[in-house]
Amino acid sequence: METVPSEENQFVPKEDVFWRCRQKVFDEMKRISQIQNAAEEPRVLCIIQDTTSAKTVNERLTLNLPASTTLSKLYEDVAHKAGYVNGTFDLAWGNITGMAPLEHNSEMSLSDSGFEPGKKNFLQLTDKDGEQPQIASDESGTAESSGLDDSSQERFIGPLQRDGSAGGSGDYSSPSYSYSSILSKSETGYVGLVNQAMTCYLNSLLQTLYMTPEFRNALYNWEFEESEEEPVTSIPYQLQRLFVLLQTSKKRAIETTDVTRSFGWDSSEAWQQHDVQELCRVMFDALEQKWKQTEQADLINQLYQGKLKDYVRCLECGYESWRIDTYLDIPLVIRPFGASQAYGSVEEALQAFIQPETLDGPNQYFCERCKKKCDARKGLRFLHFPYLLTLQLKRFDFDYTTMHRIKLNDRMTFPEELDMSPFIDVEDESPQTESCTDSGAENEGSCHSDQMSNDFSTDDCVDEGICLDSTSSTERALKPKSLLTFELFSVMVHSGSAAGGHYYAYIKSFSDGQWYSFNDQHVSKITQDDIRKTYGGSSGSRVYYSSAFASSTNAYMLIYRLKDPSRNAKVLAVEDFPEHIKSLVQKEKESEEQEKRQREIERNTCKIKLFCMHPVKMMMESKLEVHKDKTLKEATEMSYKLMELEGVIPLECCRLVKYDEFHEYLERSYEGEEDTPMGLLLGGVKSSYMFDLLLETRRPDQVFQPYKPGEVMVKVHVVDLKTETIAPPISVRAYLNQSITEFKQLIAQATGLSAETMRVVLERCYNDLRLLYVPNKTLKAEGFFRSNKVFVESSELSDHQVPFTDSLLWKLLDRHGNTIRLFVLLPEQSPGTLANRTVCQKVGEDSDGPFEGSKGNRKSVEAILEESTEKLKNLSLQQQQGSSTSDSQKSSDASDFEHIESPTQEADSNSSLCVAADNRELENRIRGAPGGSGGASSDTENQFVCEERSDSEVNNDRSTSSVDSDILSSSHSSDTLCNADSGPIQLANGLDSHSITSSRRSKAHEGKKETWDTAEEDSGTDSEYDDNGKSKAEAQYLYFRAEPYSQDEASWETQKCLVVHVDKRITLAAFKQRLEPYVGVMSSQFKVFRVYANNQEFESVRLNETLSSFSDDNKITIRLGRALKKGEYRVKVYQLLVNEPEPCKFLVDTVFAKGMTVRQSKEELLPQLKEQCKLDLSIDRVRLRKKTWKNPGTVFLDYHVYEEDISISSNWEVFLEVLNEPEKMKSMSQLAILTRRWSPAAMKLGPFQEVILESSSVDELKEKLSEISGIALENLEFAKGRGTFPCDISVLEIHQDLDWNPKVSTLNVWPLYICDDGAVVFYRDSREEPLELSEEERNELMKKESSRLLKTGHRVSYSPRKEKALKIYLDGGPVRDSGQD
């Protein structure tokens, strides 16, 4: 046998070598095939955001995995790429709040877990159990040493460099950035605080107080007495709890909601950012109040309070007047007022703080010893420094040039050790005499809001002064310098601008001397370089915040501690805690464990929507929360109790099925899976499911039908043509491959109808009816889907032989699909009076009573429906032909029409005459026509003609779109129509309800709003009439029926309400016609308002539009008042008051018509103003002019015609101006200018005066101004006002800011562009010089002007968010004022 050497240098048979090679080839082909299959498999793109630290929150991990990848493999890949130890972090959905993390050890594929192939799937990498993920060591394979591709290295590139950012910005610029500087709680030993929304300022202060050993220890020594106060409202107790959690908790961050709740704050306070120094003051005050009568009563003063002397010394006799003040912090000026150079260091600012000033000249001091005003020296001296020294760097200032707050970002250095000995008593010479008085003391050096108001005795002041004077030269010299050396341990940093920003704190631990950054929930180590970056000054890189104002990151508050070994304390260790603190630690530990167990339960709980068709309460909806290990049987019992079925249906008559609520489709049932865990049935614990559950019920004698996947559900409605009713649906399940014949047999079994004569109609979508007549065609081919609706009918009627679209079945289904139910609220009082009805009764002698039809003669609803179409056609023909038939014939035809319109009216012919007379009188009243009050003496034919008014008049009726249009002009108002003796029109009783099935498509219209336009824009373009002159509403009868209804809602109780069933293809014009008998007036005399869900009303005015935008159970309000006719427009009239603080005042709503002159409109408007506004005006002393927002424009002359000379539109607005003299504007070539004099010497603006120019000449304007002011032409200067009327401007700016005396000859060129009436021109005398103001006068005037301009809304370029005062409520919460917003 031939042999060859193998790879192991051993001889093997040649045939074996062949088979080995062949096997290798097969293996390689198999591997290539697997790769190809993997490439063809759908892939899932996962984008993961690491939220575990501040430096990684802006970074993304990207993984593109096959859809078959398991969740456990996903965790491995993420851990490998991120450099974390697997199992120390969680993954959760990133676009859904409140989501449960994905399971670590699940073998479920990504596609089954809700991941979508081909789309971006966003995940968040979060802490597990409140602890940060562990960093993988190099041995275990970090991202840098694991051989990943280049894309993985992007994971370790930090965010853009940010100046002074928390957490050590030096790491950001490091090219070898890693996670070594982002330390977890177990490594730093510190816990962060959660930012509720904008509570970073609170977190910075709380962390500083926590890191102060003396404050923390004193707080631990205080014991809470629950009998004296509620724990929730006790500020010291909640601080104590918080400090205990910060020291003992394993969490990475702690919530501060309990602390803020003890402040009396609600959730809105979390969105208010305040000053950290202000918070420190307020919190210390609150603690002092709470600690009264305890050992800690004087704790704040012992730790933080210092003393200083505020003195004034006479330079002639040496007499000194002084007082003692206390302070909690020292405010240091960054940049002196008016200076361009800032102080360079804290020491320099401290020196400036105590630098005395000389009072001389007008500021001389009255010396009590010299008995005259003398030069004096005023200043501050530090007498005592606190143990904890707080320095506030005053970086926020007010810019009087721009009139808004600014932040000073100048550089100011501060030492790590601060020697305060040079700042004690800097005076070189001792005063000859000292006296304690407050007569000459000033408050310039005040540094605490309460320090100047603190009461002190004269003895105390003298003691302090003598003590200082006697020891200033001896004892101070003997004091060692180290006793006044302070070490820095807290820097509170502000990043941002005066408009807003972010606070965080750099704090040194006294335990190990290490500096840490406490930035809300993130705690990390920092270096001295990071502290130096908070000095401020310009930065070469772009800062984090950007806004309209400059922003930067710099120190705002510094806290030093006195270096005194005898007083410097260390924090209490856990084993040294007092007993009450140990009990609190145990209590918080148990609470934390309970929270952890609860989170674990939440993580394993499936939350899914649950529906149930309750036998009593109809369809109910709830949320089922069931543990993933609970079985289907246990979940059914929970659902049974949740849906309150106990005592209604036995438990064995209930089961859970998979349900699609949107399509109302039962997907499948779970036969034989009663013991299967819910987690397996539902596909795991997910934040949301693509399906729901239905608790299905049955009667004890019924059997549950199995629902298999792939079936379709059909809702079968049985139609009865004889009674014209449609029965409620019966559910039938079928398969898409079934034929129509098989489907009919299935329906026959469920309904008992005959399959041979059965007609099946499928409603594929809204109003799309399809007759299924091909026997062998499948359901899928006919368009069946998961959930379907069909109508079936089986009768021997001849309706089968006619075409489907002409059949009674089609008409009934068409009416069923288009009929909606509306609630119509009628006016409180119908305008028809009893007297008028009596007159009508005399005219129609055969009538039994007004509006009370004989029951025997009253037509049934069915009869009305059968006769309506033919009679409407006859009536239309009568109207077209204008035949001169007898009154009795007309009355008879009209009577039939009225019976069609409303079953409430009498069948006798004269009842229509009564209605005609009633309506005729109402119309006469409205129009002011005489002779309309007596029905008996009126011309009967004229009354009837009025009732049968032309259709073109109906077509031209219009209404307004304004919500408040029910208060329109009194000449057409409901006051004329609603008389005190009016009685309501009787409504029909005993009408059968029309069954209407509410469907999803009706809900789709609820969000649509009524479109509207003017009558002019509608009329003539979309006529209601066809080419033959017939009304389209009459050409095809559209269903309408009304019945009385009593509503329970308070606003609907006192008024009449109708339930109207109407075909929504009816036009608004026809709908109003149908409502005429119920309202009691013609359709032109009432308006239709649609009521939306929030009770907001909008008027429907487009008469040619249908009611297709309405849906079932929409509400409509009817209001009396004349609707707009063709060419009419609703107009809002405002009064122009040029010299009032508010120059625009609303007066009335009125109606202007096309072709009306301005004088005619004034004639109609003036009586309305007299009645409604009590303005008695002369027509020659008023003018109308154009209104553009608040700007007055073109003056309308009396002979101007609307729509010809003046463009008019819907909801037009116009100014009415009252004149002091007859109108001078007579021609369009004239120009009306509003002028105002500026007097620099008095710093005042005069009132507006109108100037009428005959041309656009500048010379003419100057001449007119010279006439009214007396200023010589050569000394007169003018400038055009800026902005909207009245062009307000500050008196401090007007003299320089406006473009005075432009070099132009005409007004209609740049820079004036005065081409229309209403322009504002300021003028002045060039010889007047501005009044010289002192600094105090200027500041006072500046405040007044700022307040005035803010009230008028002019020249306000900066409108900051309204700040809320910072308060801590000691009684648990603020007292709410009912009138307060």
PDB file of N, CA, C and O in Angstrom, residues 858-892:
ATOM      1  N   ARG A 858    -101.750  63.107  13.148  1.00  0.00           N
ATOM      2  CA  ARG A 858    -100.287  63.183  13.127  1.00  0.00           C
ATOM      3  C   ARG A 858     -99.719  62.003  12.350  1.00  0.00           C
ATOM      4  O   ARG A 858    -100.002  60.857  12.659  1.00  0.00           O
ATOM      5  N   LYS A 859     -98.858  62.301  11.415  1.00  0.00           N
ATOM      6  CA  LYS A 859     -98.280  61.242  10.598  1.00  0.00           C
ATOM      7  C   LYS A 859     -97.211  60.505  11.389  1.00  0.00           C
ATOM      8  O   LYS A 859     -96.474  61.092  12.173  1.00  0.00           O
ATOM      9  N   SER A 860     -97.076  59.223  11.146  1.00  0.00           N
ATOM     10  CA  SER A 860     -96.035  58.439  11.784  1.00  0.00           C
ATOM     11  C   SER A 860     -94.700  58.741  11.139  1.00  0.00           C
ATOM     12  O   SER A 860     -94.625  59.306  10.050  1.00  0.00           O
ATOM     13  N   VAL A 861     -93.618  58.343  11.833  1.00  0.00           N
ATOM     14  CA  VAL A 861     -92.284  58.562  11.290  1.00  0.00           C
ATOM     15  C   VAL A 861     -92.102  57.805   9.985  1.00  0.00           C
ATOM     16  O   VAL A 861     -91.505  58.302   9.025  1.00  0.00           O
ATOM     17  N   GLU A 862     -92.650  56.596   9.917  1.00  0.00           N
ATOM     18  CA  GLU A 862     -92.524  55.804   8.688  1.00  0.00           C
ATOM     19  C   GLU A 862     -93.227  56.482   7.520  1.00  0.00           C
ATOM     20  O   GLU A 862     -92.720  56.535   6.399  1.00  0.00           O
ATOM     21  N   ALA A 863     -94.420  57.041   7.797  1.00  0.00           N
ATOM     22  CA  ALA A 863     -95.151  57.727   6.728  1.00  0.00           C
ATOM     23  C   ALA A 863     -94.394  58.948   6.244  1.00  0.00           C
ATOM     24  O   ALA A 863     -94.370  59.247   5.048  1.00  0.00           O
ATOM     25  N   ILE A 864     -93.786  59.657   7.184  1.00  0.00           N
ATOM     26  CA  ILE A 864     -93.005  60.835   6.797  1.00  0.00           C
ATOM     27  C   ILE A 864     -91.842  60.426   5.899  1.00  0.00           C
ATOM     28  O   ILE A 864     -91.553  61.073   4.895  1.00  0.00           O
ATOM     29  N   LEU A 865     -91.153  59.324   6.258  1.00  0.00           N
ATOM     30  CA  LEU A 865     -90.024  58.873   5.449  1.00  0.00           C
ATOM     31  C   LEU A 865     -90.475  58.468   4.052  1.00  0.00           C
ATOM     32  O   LEU A 865     -89.789  58.742   3.065  1.00  0.00           O
ATOM     33  N   GLU A 866     -91.647  57.817   3.918  1.00  0.00           N
ATOM     34  CA  GLU A 866     -92.110  57.354   2.612  1.00  0.00           C
ATOM     35  C   GLU A 866     -92.547  58.511   1.716  1.00  0.00           C
ATOM     36  O   GLU A 866     -92.344  58.506   0.515  1.00  0.00           O
ATOM     37  N   GLU A 867     -93.166  59.549   2.309  1.00  0.00           N
ATOM     38  CA  GLU A 867     -93.728  60.623   1.503  1.00  0.00           C
ATOM     39  C   GLU A 867     -92.760  61.786   1.297  1.00  0.00           C
ATOM     40  O   GLU A 867     -93.017  62.682   0.499  1.00  0.00           O
ATOM     41  N   SER A 868     -91.642  61.786   2.027  1.00  0.00           N
ATOM     42  CA  SER A 868     -90.808  62.994   2.071  1.00  0.00           C
ATOM     43  C   SER A 868     -90.255  63.383   0.709  1.00  0.00           C
ATOM     44  O   SER A 868     -90.321  64.549   0.316  1.00  0.00           O
ATOM     45  N   THR A 869     -89.725  62.411  -0.037  1.00  0.00           N
ATOM     46  CA  THR A 869     -89.068  62.750  -1.293  1.00  0.00           C
ATOM     47  C   THR A 869     -90.040  63.362  -2.291  1.00  0.00           C
ATOM     48  O   THR A 869     -89.785  64.411  -2.894  1.00  0.00           O
ATOM     49  N   GLU A 870     -91.202  62.713  -2.493  1.00  0.00           N
ATOM     50  CA  GLU A 870     -92.181  63.203  -3.468  1.00  0.00           C
ATOM     51  C   GLU A 870     -92.708  64.577  -3.103  1.00  0.00           C
ATOM     52  O   GLU A 870     -92.839  65.463  -3.944  1.00  0.00           O
ATOM     53  N   LYS A 871     -92.996  64.796  -1.813  1.00  0.00           N
ATOM     54  CA  LYS A 871     -93.576  66.078  -1.408  1.00  0.00           C
ATOM     55  C   LYS A 871     -92.547  67.211  -1.483  1.00  0.00           C
ATOM     56  O   LYS A 871     -92.881  68.343  -1.787  1.00  0.00           O
ATOM     57  N   LEU A 872     -91.294  66.878  -1.176  1.00  0.00           N
ATOM     58  CA  LEU A 872     -90.262  67.908  -1.318  1.00  0.00           C
ATOM     59  C   LEU A 872     -90.100  68.316  -2.782  1.00  0.00           C
ATOM     60  O   LEU A 872     -89.891  69.484  -3.090  1.00  0.00           O
ATOM     61  N   LYS A 873     -90.244  67.321  -3.697  1.00  0.00           N
ATOM     62  CA  LYS A 873     -90.167  67.650  -5.119  1.00  0.00           C
ATOM     63  C   LYS A 873     -91.344  68.526  -5.537  1.00  0.00           C
ATOM     64  O   LYS A 873     -91.191  69.482  -6.292  1.00  0.00           O
ATOM     65  N   ASN A 874     -92.536  68.184  -5.073  1.00  0.00           N
ATOM     66  CA  ASN A 874     -93.713  68.995  -5.413  1.00  0.00           C
ATOM     67  C   ASN A 874     -93.550  70.426  -4.914  1.00  0.00           C
ATOM     68  O   ASN A 874     -93.870  71.392  -5.609  1.00  0.00           O
ATOM     69  N   LEU A 875     -93.059  70.560  -3.696  1.00  0.00           N
ATOM     70  CA  LEU A 875     -92.863  71.891  -3.136  1.00  0.00           C
ATOM     71  C   LEU A 875     -91.842  72.682  -3.940  1.00  0.00           C
ATOM     72  O   LEU A 875     -92.001  73.871  -4.191  1.00  0.00           O
ATOM     73  N   SER A 876     -90.788  71.996  -4.387  1.00  0.00           N
ATOM     74  CA  SER A 876     -89.770  72.677  -5.185  1.00  0.00           C
ATOM     75  C   SER A 876     -90.352  73.155  -6.508  1.00  0.00           C
ATOM     76  O   SER A 876     -90.063  74.252  -6.977  1.00  0.00           O
ATOM     77  N   LEU A 877     -91.212  72.303  -7.155  1.00  0.00           N
ATOM     78  CA  LEU A 877     -91.842  72.706  -8.403  1.00  0.00           C
ATOM     79  C   LEU A 877     -92.753  73.907  -8.205  1.00  0.00           C
ATOM     80  O   LEU A 877     -92.800  74.820  -9.024  1.00  0.00           O
ATOM     81  N   GLN A 878     -93.479  73.923  -7.083  1.00  0.00           N
ATOM     82  CA  GLN A 878     -94.357  75.062  -6.808  1.00  0.00           C
ATOM     83  C   GLN A 878     -93.536  76.352  -6.688  1.00  0.00           C
ATOM     84  O   GLN A 878     -93.924  77.405  -7.187  1.00  0.00           O
ATOM     85  N   GLN A 879     -92.407  76.246  -6.022  1.00  0.00           N
ATOM     86  CA  GLN A 879     -91.582  77.440  -5.838  1.00  0.00           C
ATOM     87  C   GLN A 879     -91.005  77.919  -7.167  1.00  0.00           C
ATOM     88  O   GLN A 879     -90.875  79.108  -7.402  1.00  0.00           O
ATOM     89  N   GLN A 880     -90.655  76.981  -8.062  1.00  0.00           N
ATOM     90  CA  GLN A 880     -90.073  77.386  -9.343  1.00  0.00           C
ATOM     91  C   GLN A 880     -91.125  78.015 -10.249  1.00  0.00           C
ATOM     92  O   GLN A 880     -90.882  79.005 -10.917  1.00  0.00           O
ATOM     93  N   GLN A 881     -92.286  77.399 -10.325  1.00  0.00           N
ATOM     94  CA  GLN A 881     -93.317  77.875 -11.239  1.00  0.00           C
ATOM     95  C   GLN A 881     -93.953  79.162 -10.733  1.00  0.00           C
ATOM     96  O   GLN A 881     -94.459  79.963 -11.519  1.00  0.00           O
ATOM     97  N   GLY A 882     -93.947  79.405  -9.441  1.00  0.00           N
ATOM     98  CA  GLY A 882     -94.557  80.617  -8.898  1.00  0.00           C
ATOM     99  C   GLY A 882     -96.043  80.681  -9.228  1.00  0.00           C
ATOM    100  O   GLY A 882     -96.576  81.740  -9.562  1.00  0.00           O
ATOM    101  N   SER A 883     -96.722  79.549  -9.227  1.00  0.00           N
ATOM    102  CA  SER A 883     -98.138  79.480  -9.630  1.00  0.00           C
ATOM    103  C   SER A 883     -99.003  80.287  -8.692  1.00  0.00           C
ATOM    104  O   SER A 883     -98.753  80.366  -7.495  1.00  0.00           O
ATOM    105  N   SER A 884    -100.045  80.886  -9.290  1.00  0.00           N
ATOM    106  CA  SER A 884    -100.967  81.722  -8.523  1.00  0.00           C
ATOM    107  C   SER A 884    -102.161  80.905  -8.060  1.00  0.00           C
ATOM    108  O   SER A 884    -103.315  81.207  -8.369  1.00  0.00           O
ATOM    109  N   THR A 885    -101.926  79.835  -7.400  1.00  0.00           N
ATOM    110  CA  THR A 885    -102.997  79.000  -6.868  1.00  0.00           C
ATOM    111  C   THR A 885    -103.614  79.664  -5.673  1.00  0.00           C
ATOM    112  O   THR A 885    -103.094  80.630  -5.129  1.00  0.00           O
ATOM    113  N   SER A 886    -104.725  79.135  -5.240  1.00  0.00           N
ATOM    114  CA  SER A 886    -105.456  79.736  -4.119  1.00  0.00           C
ATOM    115  C   SER A 886    -104.681  79.564  -2.835  1.00  0.00           C
ATOM    116  O   SER A 886    -103.823  78.703  -2.726  1.00  0.00           O
ATOM    117  N   ASP A 887    -105.026  80.403  -1.862  1.00  0.00           N
ATOM    118  CA  ASP A 887    -104.359  80.330  -0.568  1.00  0.00           C
ATOM    119  C   ASP A 887    -104.584  78.997   0.091  1.00  0.00           C
ATOM    120  O   ASP A 887    -103.716  78.477   0.773  1.00  0.00           O
ATOM    121  N   SER A 888    -105.742  78.430  -0.116  1.00  0.00           N
ATOM    122  CA  SER A 888    -106.017  77.142   0.543  1.00  0.00           C
ATOM    123  C   SER A 888    -105.143  76.046  -0.027  1.00  0.00           C
ATOM    124  O   SER A 888    -104.669  75.173   0.697  1.00  0.00           O
ATOM    125  N   GLN A 889    -104.889  76.107  -1.374  1.00  0.00           N
ATOM    126  CA  GLN A 889    -104.016  75.097  -1.972  1.00  0.00           C
ATOM    127  C   GLN A 889    -102.595  75.244  -1.444  1.00  0.00           C
ATOM    128  O   GLN A 889    -101.935  74.279  -1.100  1.00  0.00           O
ATOM    129  N   LYS A 890    -102.160  76.497  -1.379  1.00  0.00           N
ATOM    130  CA  LYS A 890    -100.810  76.720  -0.856  1.00  0.00           C
ATOM    131  C   LYS A 890    -100.719  76.275   0.585  1.00  0.00           C
ATOM    132  O   LYS A 890     -99.734  75.679   0.995  1.00  0.00           O
ATOM    133  N   SER A 891    -101.777  76.580   1.329  1.00  0.00           N
ATOM    134  CA  SER A 891    -101.763  76.173   2.724  1.00  0.00           C
ATOM    135  C   SER A 891    -101.726  74.667   2.842  1.00  0.00           C
ATOM    136  O   SER A 891    -101.063  74.116   3.705  1.00  0.00           O
ATOM    137  N   SER A 892    -102.461  73.992   1.970  1.00  0.00           N
ATOM    138  CA  SER A 892    -102.462  72.533   2.032  1.00  0.00           C
ATOM    139  C   SER A 892    -101.108  71.972   1.703  1.00  0.00           C
ATOM    140  O   SER A 892    -100.587  71.092   2.401  1.00  0.00           O
TER     141      SER A 892
END
